[in-house]
Amino acid sequence: MTTTITKTRTLSLALVLALGALAGACKGDGDGDESTCPSDQDFFEKHVYGPVLSMRCAACHNEAGLAKDTRMVLKPEGEEGYLEHNMKVTRELAREAVDGTSILLLKPTGEHPDEHKGGVILTRESAEFAALEQWVARASGAYACDDDEQTLECDESGAGARRIRRLDHREYQRSVDAIFGGPVELGVSFAPDNVIDGYTNNAGALQVSGLLAEQYREAAEGMAGVIVDDLGRYLPCDPVADGEPECAAAFIDDFGARAFRRPLSAGERARYLALYEDVAVEDGFGEGIRWVSAALLQAPGFLYRTELGEANGDGQYALTPHELASELSYLIVGGPPDAALAALAADGTLGDPEVLASEAERLLADPRAEANVLRFAEEWLGLGRLPLVTRDPTLFPELSDGIRAAMQGEVERSVAGVFAEGGTLGDLLTSSRTYMTAELAAYYGESVGGEADPEGFYAVERQRGAGAGILASGALLTTHALPTSSSPIHRGKVVRERLLCQHMPPPPPSVNASPPPVDPALSTRERYTQHSADPTCAGCHQLIDPIGFAFEHFDAVGRYRELDGVHPIDDAGEILHSASTDATFVGVAELAEVLAGSEEVQACYVDQWSRFALGTAEPGDLECARGELEAAFAESGGRLDSLVLALVRSPYFRLRTGEIASLPDDGGDSDGGDGTTGGGDSDGSSGDGGSDGSSGGGDGGMDAPPGIEFTRNVDSMWQAGECDTVTVTNVSDAPIVWYVVLDLEGALVNHWNAKVTPEGDRQRFVGEDYNASVEPQQSTSFGFCLEY
Amino acid sequence: MARTLRRRDLLRSLGIGLVAAPFVDLLARPRASRAAGGATALRLVVFFSPNGTVPGHWTPEGGEADFTFPAGSILEPLTPVRDHLTIVGGLDFFGADNHEGGMAAMLTAKGGAGHESAGMSLDQFVAKELGASTRFASLELGVQTSAWGGNTQTRMSYSAPGQFVTPDDDPAHVYARLFGDFSGGDEAAAKLKARRKRVVDLLVDEARDLRGRLGAEERPKLEAHLEALAQVEKGLAGGGLGCALPDAPAALSPYDNDAFPDVGKVQMDLLLTALACDMTRVASIQFSHTVSPMVPSWLGIAEGHHSLSHIDDSNVAGVGQFVAAERWFAEQFAYLVDKLAATPEPGGEGSMLDNSLVLWAKEMGDSRAHVCKGVPFVLAGGAGGYLAPGRYLQYPGESHGRLLVSICQAMGLTNESFGDPAFGTGPLAGLGA
């Protein structure tokens, strides 16, 4: 029942075109002919080989791999003519179909009648699948560039996509701590969010479920109780002297601005005041404040970071000073703006890029910035499981909770130390400097001296695992091991996936994936070498096990060992089939040196950090920001903080682009309804957009000023009513204060983004303060619901 | 260079489906309507334990009616409740294999948006039809499911393709959610609910405003938020408790490995109470997740469950540990079944178990081979007469989607397929009484 009207689609296309002949090239990406369709080779390299074949397929589909006898044997990057070869191979497969679908699409999705021995590695909904789909179309000549759906998130200005980000659970905690001026005990643990690529702050995945909404409510009511118990502390006024309603209004402004990280709009203020009045009239001032507080602390304005920007007339949206402050603060310190930053937002000076950059420098030096870096490192390297990984207590009685906590303190101080000193990725991977409590030092067999920090940690130049940075940290080694032994597989995998950014597929079905049982007659290396000798396994395991062997001087709980049981240790290792990091080494320090000198590892780090900092795993987003970040990172010699400063200076940070509000959702997703008799009668929903672009006064009783075109889209309809969105577009050359008059088919029960006044039988809509005027060639929208 | 990936596809690749507007949702065409008459179950309970099985240690002996559980086998702890069970062997998850594939297909049968089951999991699909009359359309309880966050490995319930339903792992929170409103007596509870509803109304307005500022790509986030608020509002509906207020559970650390059995027991007790109080008709309890690292330390075992599940037969002691762990899960299932059998049907005849269908689902068949063929299912209860328990049935090579159809029909629904119909349609022959 989406009575999407053809006009709307035309309009959306027109807008797409208006928003930019720009649409297309990412900055610094591609050479020359950017406005046109990418060539097959370009497309293959950037969208098929890079993100799909090399990451998902090549581990098995190589000359020595598990899939070496299939028709898809890929040549590794760097080998002479690899791209041409891989294009040719996949083109042939693309052209071969079973029941009309290319086997290049059937195999990885597990839909092929003969199945795919490597299991299901893509879903039809994935971006990778979409890339393969286009490759198939190109291979069969069925592709024309016009088929491209326009996407606006990454245009040549480098602007970021117009998105909202729900606070992740740590940002939430830091936000409430900031609002209350100290640590807040929430008394409720929130439902864990979906983890994307190891990160828990992916903007696409962060949504509010029914369970989480209840938990937010519980937390908000708890905090409201704290406020009511100590009202004097939180009120900016005296309810007796100033009057209760006046004081409530002042509280809503004051507390609301802290919660929302910006001043409340007039509409919001009125809404919370109405809530206050409803409660206060029954239960008095204090209860009114309680429920207003509880509402503010679970409102979208608090829960979402809404750095959406305001239209700047160039088809883009520029972040407001308040939005810049929020974006900057959550990026660097993982929490809301402090008073100094908020002041610069309030007086508008933060809009100056130089002020913004100097604030970035200031925040980087703020102790809170460390915690955010540590969080990244934890998710990057999977260290968060340290407190939970299980070890056999009879084999490793020394691994107490205290030792685990000290290991965490160790790795945190190591990372924070490198970061604070302006250190580099290389330092992180090769430094011998670490931090231990006396207890942890005894556990590792190191010695401490000098002065301890307040938590009892001493700076130590590590003797065992010297030169191996965080790779020799107990936290990493313990997290990536098994309950009863070290694990070359797990340790090799963390290097392959998190430092080289190559995704490893799971073991295919029907192979024996049993880990080799602990056998005192064999060393760990011997057990794993035998285990992976089977050619079925070797293709993949050669990519990880030889890296993991370099860690063999460290046992399952992070301690250095001279012997593995009674066996001497061979910690020679090798990186195979990488893009540019192939090498042999002996021991973890040599591995660290190889990694520290690898451009591939540098690029991977930029990618990993971007995923975390931008809260996205979308190739498009990452691609948009990548060029500048990689350049800045290289120029600084891999300084960890250089990425933050480069991002803040980029247009990606300050500007947004994206669909305007209410662009119809392709009209294709009929939200659960097929046409019903109540469906839009044509005059009610076909909007204007007639030939002259002005009102259709005689047509269904609609009206709008000259220069304004509008379209009305029925978003949803049920037996008793409907909800619509109206998109208002200024087709003239000058700003217009718009209005739209509609003859509605039922009683108006709700509306948003517009004010409404009855005009006879019709309703007259005008914009709110923030969208009353629409710039030339720009649009705004409003919505409403009716009951018939 | 023009970007060619479609952004909506990218969104989907992150597990973000397009969420229907909440008001539409309420009126969505019933894809399966409840049949009039016939024997139907009142409630559905899904019980999950991870990492497949070792078929040689699982399979019962004997035939359909005279089957027994061999001494030392995984199902032997079910002997006391044998006559309440329908053992279903041999089913395949077509088109799915391995841990993740199995976890995703187990309750969805690889359904997509265009299929009759619309890509929902069994529990959510049934809840959509049965959930309107109860305070919670469904309840999802977990035991250490979320230490790794939400992903395909850790989730089994889907409200739409790619949309996980998160289980609640914290008994204290479950208790607060179910019974927290009632601690101050009925009058206070009514007032509290009224206040909360007033706040929800405000939040809905706020969420709609924000939705209006967003482009189409971002709107699904607010649609999901509005749907969440609708669920909260539903939870605030209704009058008194209608049953005795249970004591709050003892404080437990939800992610302490050694607390796994205690958390499991408390969660099962809360689930049973919620069913007995008729707060919901559809509930699930998920013990850990596929690739579970849980160590059954309380059985004297030091190895993680995932590692145990892949031990081959040459390691007799190791396989023995896995069987011991699986027998422990069978004991948990027996506990749940036994409790339901011992509780009279409120306002009805027989026991709650007689009117329930309890499903023990696993995500793989032989764990050593990582395959989803011959996946074992155990059903318990009379399902209101739909099942004639005390039987062992084998359906080699049939799609487990047909079992899900049978279960839907046991719940009174009329859908003829579940998940991808290419793998089979209609209920399993001979399963219904």
Short mmCIF file of N, CA and C in Angstrom, two decimals, chain B residues 238-288:
data_model
loop_
_atom_site.label_atom_id
_atom_site.label_comp_id
_atom_site.label_asym_id
_atom_site.label_seq_id
_atom_site.Cartn_x
_atom_site.Cartn_y
_atom_site.Cartn_z
N GLY B 238 -2.26 -4.50 31.03
CA GLY B 238 -2.76 -5.56 31.89
C GLY B 238 -2.90 -5.11 33.33
N GLY B 239 -3.62 -5.92 34.07
CA GLY B 239 -3.91 -5.53 35.43
C GLY B 239 -2.98 -6.18 36.43
N GLY B 240 -3.56 -6.97 37.33
CA GLY B 240 -2.78 -7.57 38.40
C GLY B 240 -1.91 -8.70 37.89
N LEU B 241 -1.17 -9.28 38.82
CA LEU B 241 -0.21 -10.31 38.46
C LEU B 241 -0.90 -11.63 38.12
N GLY B 242 -1.96 -11.96 38.84
CA GLY B 242 -2.69 -13.18 38.51
C GLY B 242 -2.03 -14.44 39.02
N CYS B 243 -0.97 -14.31 39.77
CA CYS B 243 -0.35 -15.47 40.39
C CYS B 243 0.53 -14.96 41.52
N ALA B 244 1.04 -15.87 42.31
CA ALA B 244 1.82 -15.45 43.48
C ALA B 244 3.13 -14.80 43.03
N LEU B 245 3.51 -13.77 43.74
CA LEU B 245 4.77 -13.08 43.44
C LEU B 245 5.93 -13.94 43.93
N PRO B 246 6.77 -14.43 43.02
CA PRO B 246 7.88 -15.28 43.49
C PRO B 246 8.98 -14.45 44.14
N ASP B 247 9.81 -15.12 44.91
CA ASP B 247 10.94 -14.43 45.52
C ASP B 247 11.96 -14.08 44.44
N ALA B 248 12.66 -12.99 44.69
CA ALA B 248 13.73 -12.62 43.76
C ALA B 248 14.84 -13.67 43.82
N PRO B 249 15.45 -13.98 42.67
CA PRO B 249 16.50 -14.99 42.67
C PRO B 249 17.74 -14.49 43.42
N ALA B 250 18.51 -15.44 43.91
CA ALA B 250 19.77 -15.10 44.57
C ALA B 250 20.68 -14.41 43.56
N ALA B 251 21.53 -13.52 44.06
CA ALA B 251 22.43 -12.80 43.17
C ALA B 251 23.42 -13.77 42.54
N LEU B 252 23.57 -13.69 41.24
CA LEU B 252 24.49 -14.56 40.51
C LEU B 252 25.29 -13.70 39.55
N SER B 253 26.48 -14.15 39.25
CA SER B 253 27.27 -13.45 38.26
C SER B 253 26.99 -14.11 36.91
N PRO B 254 26.27 -13.42 36.02
CA PRO B 254 25.74 -14.11 34.83
C PRO B 254 26.82 -14.71 33.94
N TYR B 255 28.06 -14.17 33.98
CA TYR B 255 29.07 -14.69 33.05
C TYR B 255 30.20 -15.45 33.74
N ASP B 256 29.98 -15.82 34.98
CA ASP B 256 30.98 -16.65 35.66
C ASP B 256 30.79 -18.09 35.18
N ASN B 257 31.83 -18.64 34.55
CA ASN B 257 31.71 -19.99 33.97
C ASN B 257 31.15 -20.99 34.97
N ASP B 258 31.65 -20.94 36.19
CA ASP B 258 31.25 -21.95 37.16
C ASP B 258 29.82 -21.76 37.64
N ALA B 259 29.24 -20.59 37.36
CA ALA B 259 27.85 -20.34 37.76
C ALA B 259 26.87 -20.82 36.69
N PHE B 260 27.39 -21.36 35.61
CA PHE B 260 26.53 -21.79 34.48
C PHE B 260 25.33 -22.64 34.94
N PRO B 261 25.56 -23.68 35.76
CA PRO B 261 24.39 -24.49 36.17
C PRO B 261 23.40 -23.69 37.01
N ASP B 262 23.90 -22.84 37.89
CA ASP B 262 22.98 -22.08 38.75
C ASP B 262 22.17 -21.07 37.94
N VAL B 263 22.85 -20.39 37.03
CA VAL B 263 22.13 -19.42 36.19
C VAL B 263 21.07 -20.17 35.37
N GLY B 264 21.46 -21.32 34.83
CA GLY B 264 20.51 -22.09 34.02
C GLY B 264 19.27 -22.47 34.81
N LYS B 265 19.49 -22.91 36.05
CA LYS B 265 18.34 -23.33 36.86
C LYS B 265 17.43 -22.16 37.18
N VAL B 266 18.02 -21.04 37.56
CA VAL B 266 17.21 -19.87 37.90
C VAL B 266 16.44 -19.39 36.66
N GLN B 267 17.10 -19.38 35.53
CA GLN B 267 16.42 -18.93 34.31
C GLN B 267 15.26 -19.87 33.97
N MET B 268 15.48 -21.18 34.11
CA MET B 268 14.38 -22.11 33.83
C MET B 268 13.22 -21.89 34.80
N ASP B 269 13.55 -21.64 36.06
CA ASP B 269 12.48 -21.39 37.04
C ASP B 269 11.70 -20.12 36.70
N LEU B 270 12.43 -19.08 36.28
CA LEU B 270 11.74 -17.84 35.91
C LEU B 270 10.85 -18.07 34.69
N LEU B 271 11.37 -18.84 33.75
CA LEU B 271 10.60 -19.14 32.54
C LEU B 271 9.32 -19.90 32.91
N LEU B 272 9.47 -20.89 33.80
CA LEU B 272 8.30 -21.67 34.22
C LEU B 272 7.28 -20.78 34.92
N THR B 273 7.77 -19.87 35.75
CA THR B 273 6.83 -18.98 36.46
C THR B 273 6.11 -18.07 35.47
N ALA B 274 6.86 -17.54 34.52
CA ALA B 274 6.23 -16.65 33.53
C ALA B 274 5.15 -17.39 32.76
N LEU B 275 5.40 -18.67 32.46
CA LEU B 275 4.39 -19.46 31.74
C LEU B 275 3.20 -19.74 32.65
N ALA B 276 3.49 -20.10 33.90
CA ALA B 276 2.41 -20.42 34.82
C ALA B 276 1.54 -19.20 35.10
N CYS B 277 2.14 -18.02 35.11
CA CYS B 277 1.39 -16.78 35.32
C CYS B 277 0.78 -16.28 34.02
N ASP B 278 0.97 -17.00 32.95
CA ASP B 278 0.44 -16.66 31.63
C ASP B 278 0.89 -15.28 31.16
N MET B 279 2.14 -14.95 31.47
CA MET B 279 2.69 -13.70 30.97
C MET B 279 3.07 -13.82 29.50
N THR B 280 3.31 -15.04 29.08
CA THR B 280 3.61 -15.28 27.67
C THR B 280 3.26 -16.72 27.32
N ARG B 281 3.12 -16.98 26.04
CA ARG B 281 2.85 -18.35 25.59
C ARG B 281 4.02 -18.92 24.79
N VAL B 282 5.00 -18.08 24.55
CA VAL B 282 6.15 -18.51 23.75
C VAL B 282 7.42 -18.11 24.49
N ALA B 283 8.26 -19.09 24.79
CA ALA B 283 9.47 -18.77 25.55
C ALA B 283 10.62 -19.63 25.04
N SER B 284 11.81 -19.09 25.20
CA SER B 284 12.98 -19.89 24.82
C SER B 284 14.04 -19.76 25.90
N ILE B 285 14.80 -20.81 26.05
CA ILE B 285 15.98 -20.76 26.92
C ILE B 285 17.16 -21.31 26.12
N GLN B 286 18.15 -20.44 25.98
CA GLN B 286 19.31 -20.75 25.15
C GLN B 286 20.52 -20.92 26.05
N PHE B 287 21.03 -22.14 26.10
CA PHE B 287 22.25 -22.39 26.87
C PHE B 287 23.45 -22.12 25.99
N SER B 288 24.20 -21.10 26.32
CA SER B 288 25.41 -20.71 25.58
C SER B 288 25.09 -20.58 24.09
#
